[in-house]
mmCIF file of C-alpha atoms in Angstrom:
data_model
loop_
_atom_site.group_PDB
_atom_site.id
_atom_site.type_symbol
_atom_site.label_atom_id
_atom_site.label_comp_id
_atom_site.label_asym_id
_atom_site.label_seq_id
_atom_site.Cartn_x
_atom_site.Cartn_y
_atom_site.Cartn_z
ATOM 1 C CA MET A 4 -63.033 50.539 118.872
ATOM 2 C CA LYS A 5 -62.874 52.313 122.213
ATOM 3 C CA ARG A 6 -64.691 50.589 125.085
ATOM 4 C CA SER A 7 -66.329 53.870 126.104
ATOM 5 C CA VAL A 8 -68.580 53.666 123.048
ATOM 6 C CA TRP A 9 -68.951 49.903 122.746
ATOM 7 C CA ILE A 10 -72.221 48.385 123.877
ATOM 8 C CA SER A 11 -72.960 44.704 123.752
ATOM 9 C CA PRO A 12 -75.962 43.548 121.664
ATOM 10 C CA LEU A 13 -77.662 42.232 124.796
ATOM 11 C CA LEU A 14 -77.382 45.598 126.543
ATOM 12 C CA MET A 15 -78.758 47.377 123.474
ATOM 13 C CA ALA A 16 -81.764 45.063 123.450
ATOM 14 C CA LEU A 17 -82.464 45.715 127.132
ATOM 15 C CA ILE A 18 -82.264 49.491 126.603
ATOM 16 C CA ALA A 19 -84.655 49.312 123.673
ATOM 17 C CA ILE A 20 -87.138 47.259 125.677
ATOM 18 C CA ALA A 21 -86.953 49.701 128.586
ATOM 19 C CA GLN A 22 -87.445 52.707 126.369
ATOM 20 C CA PHE A 23 -90.402 51.165 124.542
ATOM 21 C CA GLY A 24 -92.069 50.249 127.807
ATOM 22 C CA CYS A 25 -91.814 53.850 129.089
ATOM 23 C CA GLN A 26 -93.410 55.485 126.052
ATOM 24 C CA PRO A 27 -96.857 57.055 126.832
ATOM 25 C CA LYS A 28 -99.720 55.280 125.201
ATOM 26 C CA VAL A 29 -101.546 57.368 122.577
ATOM 27 C CA ALA A 30 -105.199 56.599 122.159
ATOM 28 C CA PRO A 31 -106.228 55.962 118.563
ATOM 29 C CA PRO A 32 -108.445 58.619 116.986
ATOM 30 C CA THR A 33 -112.110 57.999 117.507
ATOM 31 C CA ASN A 34 -114.940 58.618 115.059
ATOM 32 C CA GLU A 35 -116.374 61.197 117.484
ATOM 33 C CA SER A 36 -113.357 63.526 117.201
ATOM 34 C CA ALA A 37 -112.549 62.872 113.552
ATOM 35 C CA ALA A 38 -116.025 63.051 112.103
ATOM 36 C CA PRO A 39 -117.220 66.468 110.878
ATOM 37 C CA THR A 40 -120.080 68.153 112.674
ATOM 38 C CA ASN A 41 -123.430 66.934 111.475
ATOM 39 C CA ARG A 42 -125.519 69.993 110.600
ATOM 40 C CA ASN A 43 -128.671 68.033 111.348
ATOM 41 C CA ASP A 44 -127.600 67.914 114.986
ATOM 42 C CA ILE A 45 -127.766 71.730 115.266
ATOM 43 C CA ARG A 46 -131.199 72.612 116.561
ATOM 44 C CA ALA A 47 -132.780 75.817 115.256
ATOM 45 C CA GLU A 48 -134.267 78.272 117.701
ATOM 46 C CA PRO A 49 -137.980 77.462 118.094
ATOM 47 C CA PHE A 50 -140.395 80.144 116.924
ATOM 48 C CA ASP A 51 -144.064 80.641 116.127
ATOM 49 C CA LYS A 52 -144.397 81.441 112.447
ATOM 50 C CA ALA A 53 -147.987 82.658 112.781
ATOM 51 C CA VAL A 54 -147.033 85.150 115.504
ATOM 52 C CA ILE A 55 -144.272 86.616 113.318
ATOM 53 C CA GLU A 56 -146.586 86.875 110.316
ATOM 54 C CA ARG A 57 -149.218 88.741 112.340
ATOM 55 C CA GLU A 58 -146.689 91.199 113.737
ATOM 56 C CA LEU A 59 -145.146 92.044 110.375
ATOM 57 C CA LEU A 60 -148.551 92.451 108.738
ATOM 58 C CA ARG A 61 -149.503 94.783 111.568
ATOM 59 C CA ILE A 62 -146.414 96.899 110.911
ATOM 60 C CA GLU A 63 -147.044 97.077 107.173
ATOM 61 C CA ASN A 64 -150.748 97.855 107.543
ATOM 62 C CA ASP A 65 -150.033 100.706 109.944
ATOM 63 C CA TRP A 66 -148.395 102.830 107.240
ATOM 64 C CA PRO A 67 -151.591 104.530 105.997
ATOM 65 C CA ARG A 68 -152.000 105.977 109.482
ATOM 66 C CA VAL A 69 -148.311 106.858 109.646
ATOM 67 C CA MET A 70 -148.570 108.801 106.406
ATOM 68 C CA LYS A 71 -151.817 110.526 107.267
ATOM 69 C CA GLU A 72 -150.627 111.600 110.710
ATOM 70 C CA LYS A 73 -147.007 112.151 109.600
ATOM 71 C CA ASP A 74 -145.874 109.952 112.455
ATOM 72 C CA VAL A 75 -142.128 110.516 112.279
ATOM 73 C CA GLU A 76 -141.506 108.516 115.450
ATOM 74 C CA ALA A 77 -143.071 105.437 113.870
ATOM 75 C CA VAL A 78 -140.701 105.737 110.907
ATOM 76 C CA LYS A 79 -137.733 106.055 113.250
ATOM 77 C CA ARG A 80 -138.917 103.084 115.274
ATOM 78 C CA VAL A 81 -139.484 100.665 112.397
ATOM 79 C CA LEU A 82 -136.526 101.510 110.160
ATOM 80 C CA ALA A 83 -133.122 100.195 111.212
ATOM 81 C CA ASP A 84 -130.422 102.861 111.439
ATOM 82 C CA ASP A 85 -128.463 101.051 108.713
ATOM 83 C CA VAL A 86 -131.444 100.304 106.460
ATOM 84 C CA VAL A 87 -130.773 100.312 102.708
ATOM 85 C CA MET A 88 -133.659 101.339 100.441
ATOM 86 C CA ILE A 89 -133.800 101.071 96.667
ATOM 87 C CA TYR A 90 -136.418 103.440 95.256
ATOM 88 C CA PRO A 91 -138.407 102.977 92.021
ATOM 89 C CA ASP A 92 -136.199 105.443 90.125
ATOM 90 C CA GLY A 93 -133.116 103.356 90.952
ATOM 91 C CA THR A 94 -131.675 105.656 93.593
ATOM 92 C CA VAL A 95 -130.525 104.369 96.967
ATOM 93 C CA GLY A 96 -131.485 105.949 100.266
ATOM 94 C CA GLY A 97 -131.736 105.256 103.941
ATOM 95 C CA LYS A 98 -133.396 106.160 107.194
ATOM 96 C CA ALA A 99 -132.361 109.822 107.193
ATOM 97 C CA GLN A 100 -133.989 110.390 103.799
ATOM 98 C CA ASP A 101 -137.281 108.766 104.780
ATOM 99 C CA VAL A 102 -137.445 110.649 108.072
ATOM 100 C CA ALA A 103 -136.718 113.958 106.319
ATOM 101 C CA ASP A 104 -139.459 113.358 103.738
ATOM 102 C CA MET A 105 -141.969 112.567 106.463
ATOM 103 C CA GLN A 106 -141.013 115.586 108.554
ATOM 104 C CA SER A 107 -141.188 118.001 105.614
ATOM 105 C CA GLY A 108 -144.691 116.953 104.598
ATOM 106 C CA ALA A 109 -143.495 116.598 101.014
ATOM 107 C CA LEU A 110 -145.349 113.297 100.632
ATOM 108 C CA THR A 111 -149.081 113.311 100.022
ATOM 109 C CA ALA A 112 -151.610 110.941 98.494
ATOM 110 C CA GLU A 113 -155.374 110.610 98.314
ATOM 111 C CA SER A 114 -155.035 106.908 98.992
ATOM 112 C CA ILE A 115 -152.372 104.217 99.123
ATOM 113 C CA GLU A 116 -153.727 100.696 98.856
ATOM 114 C CA LEU A 117 -151.731 97.609 99.636
ATOM 115 C CA LYS A 118 -152.528 94.181 98.174
ATOM 116 C CA ASP A 119 -151.186 90.653 97.808
ATOM 117 C CA LEU A 120 -149.201 90.798 101.027
ATOM 118 C CA LYS A 121 -147.113 87.722 101.708
ATOM 119 C CA VAL A 122 -144.801 87.062 104.653
ATOM 120 C CA ASN A 123 -141.932 84.647 104.151
ATOM 121 C CA VAL A 124 -140.562 83.767 107.592
ATOM 122 C CA LEU A 125 -136.932 82.659 107.278
ATOM 123 C CA ASP A 126 -136.231 81.951 110.935
ATOM 124 C CA ALA A 127 -136.909 83.355 114.390
ATOM 125 C CA ASN A 128 -135.135 86.620 113.551
ATOM 126 C CA ALA A 129 -135.570 87.227 109.822
ATOM 127 C CA ALA A 130 -138.431 87.507 107.340
ATOM 128 C CA VAL A 131 -139.331 89.079 103.990
ATOM 129 C CA VAL A 132 -142.632 90.776 103.198
ATOM 130 C CA THR A 133 -143.691 91.219 99.570
ATOM 131 C CA GLY A 134 -146.735 92.858 98.087
ATOM 132 C CA GLY A 135 -148.165 95.477 95.784
ATOM 133 C CA THR A 136 -149.205 99.086 96.286
ATOM 134 C CA VAL A 137 -151.564 101.332 94.344
ATOM 135 C CA VAL A 138 -151.082 105.068 94.845
ATOM 136 C CA LYS A 139 -153.900 107.423 93.868
ATOM 137 C CA GLY A 140 -153.536 111.192 93.824
ATOM 138 C CA GLY A 141 -149.942 110.895 94.935
ATOM 139 C CA LYS A 142 -147.749 113.989 94.955
ATOM 140 C CA TYR A 143 -144.158 114.670 95.894
ATOM 141 C CA ARG A 144 -143.049 118.251 96.457
ATOM 142 C CA MET A 145 -139.586 118.898 95.079
ATOM 143 C CA PRO A 146 -137.081 121.217 96.782
ATOM 144 C CA ASP A 147 -137.863 123.903 94.177
ATOM 145 C CA GLY A 148 -141.524 123.816 95.232
ATOM 146 C CA LYS A 149 -142.839 121.975 92.185
ATOM 147 C CA SER A 150 -145.020 118.895 92.717
ATOM 148 C CA ILE A 151 -144.593 115.666 90.810
ATOM 149 C CA ASP A 152 -147.332 113.085 90.249
ATOM 150 C CA ILE A 153 -146.277 109.769 91.754
ATOM 151 C CA SER A 154 -149.552 107.937 91.266
ATOM 152 C CA GLY A 155 -149.299 104.376 89.987
ATOM 153 C CA GLU A 156 -148.878 100.743 90.890
ATOM 154 C CA TYR A 157 -145.755 99.284 92.462
ATOM 155 C CA ARG A 158 -144.343 96.002 93.731
ATOM 156 C CA PHE A 159 -142.167 95.937 96.832
ATOM 157 C CA ALA A 160 -140.088 93.708 99.088
ATOM 158 C CA ASP A 161 -139.160 94.549 102.687
ATOM 159 C CA THR A 162 -136.573 92.556 104.613
ATOM 160 C CA PHE A 163 -137.088 92.457 108.376
ATOM 161 C CA ALA A 164 -134.648 91.489 111.123
ATOM 162 C CA ARG A 165 -135.395 91.185 114.820
ATOM 163 C CA ARG A 166 -132.954 93.246 116.851
ATOM 164 C CA ASP A 167 -133.136 93.447 120.629
ATOM 165 C CA GLY A 168 -136.601 91.922 120.461
ATOM 166 C CA GLN A 169 -137.928 94.491 117.959
ATOM 167 C CA TRP A 170 -138.641 93.933 114.266
ATOM 168 C CA LYS A 171 -136.759 96.397 112.057
ATOM 169 C CA ILE A 172 -136.701 96.903 108.303
ATOM 170 C CA VAL A 173 -133.089 96.444 107.215
ATOM 171 C CA ALA A 174 -133.607 96.551 103.446
ATOM 172 C CA GLY A 175 -136.373 97.432 101.024
ATOM 173 C CA ALA A 176 -136.939 97.815 97.311
ATOM 174 C CA SER A 177 -139.831 98.977 95.140
ATOM 175 C CA VAL A 178 -140.361 98.916 91.389
ATOM 176 C CA PRO A 179 -143.130 100.371 89.204
ATOM 177 C CA VAL A 180 -145.520 97.987 87.483
ATOM 178 C CA ARG A 181 -145.359 98.778 83.783
ATOM 179 C CA GLN A 182 -148.703 97.150 82.990
ATOM 180 C CA PRO A 183 -150.814 97.595 86.117
ATOM 181 C CA ALA A 184 -154.073 95.767 86.627
ATOM 182 C CA ALA A 185 -157.156 97.465 85.229
ATOM 183 C CA ALA A 186 -158.490 98.126 88.708
ATOM 184 C CA ALA A 187 -156.996 97.836 92.167
ATOM 185 C CA SER A 188 -158.889 95.972 94.845
ATOM 186 C CA PRO A 189 -160.984 98.478 96.841
ATOM 187 C CA ALA A 190 -160.611 96.299 99.914
ATOM 188 C CA ALA A 191 -156.817 96.417 99.793
ATOM 189 C CA LYS A 192 -155.095 97.998 102.745
ATOM 190 C CA ALA A 193 -152.211 100.259 102.295
ATOM 191 C CA SER A 194 -149.023 101.583 103.171
ATOM 192 C CA PRO A 195 -145.881 102.529 101.495
ATOM 193 C CA THR A 196 -144.192 105.795 102.117
ATOM 194 C CA ILE A 197 -143.149 107.990 99.255
ATOM 195 C CA ALA A 198 -139.592 109.185 99.026
ATOM 196 C CA ALA A 199 -137.402 111.355 96.847
ATOM 197 C CA SER A 200 -133.802 110.634 96.079
ATOM 198 C CA PRO A 201 -131.148 112.792 97.774
ATOM 199 C CA ALA A 202 -130.239 114.130 94.344
ATOM 200 C CA GLY A 203 -133.677 115.679 94.039
ATOM 201 C CA SER A 204 -135.189 113.362 91.443
ATOM 202 C CA PRO A 205 -138.480 111.763 92.564
ATOM 203 C CA ALA A 206 -138.046 108.271 93.917
ATOM 204 C CA THR A 207 -141.843 107.868 93.837
ATOM 205 C CA THR A 208 -143.172 105.166 96.088
ATOM 206 C CA ARG A 209 -141.813 102.475 98.324
ATOM 207 C CA THR A 210 -142.910 100.706 101.451
ATOM 208 C CA PRO A 211 -140.924 101.047 104.585
#
């Protein structure tokens, strides 16, 4: 064997010791870095549930005035631009449809009573309001000029989200009650709007 590649066992041992001593020390993994994040350690944003409930009830209970005065600005203010509405006839609409119906004056009713309101606060920025509406003397004027009776009882659900500090309706749905109560509460307060589907079929009543 050539001397240029021969190394004595003692020299090999010394080289190995030197190399081992120069290796950087790697700290063993700790439980802090290896353990998954504990969801219980994530603190939710504090909020006052009662304050949110009062504000959303105020918004819902303002709709009788909105309808009577045809307050288009209130509709624009409360509905999110990307709101999705499911009307009682199964059609889907949005903010543009509701604003157009309010502006045209196609929606009329002798009274719209709201009952059984319940606010389910999900967190500081989301909540769902459910309830019932009773429409008396309700009419919707179709594009051909004919009026359709939209009187009846409905159940609704409105989903609210707080955006830039303002509560907006981001989704809503309303369905007719097939077997309504014999009499609606006279003390109930009201407020859905009435909308027609873009296709021209009456979407009857829903609550924005």
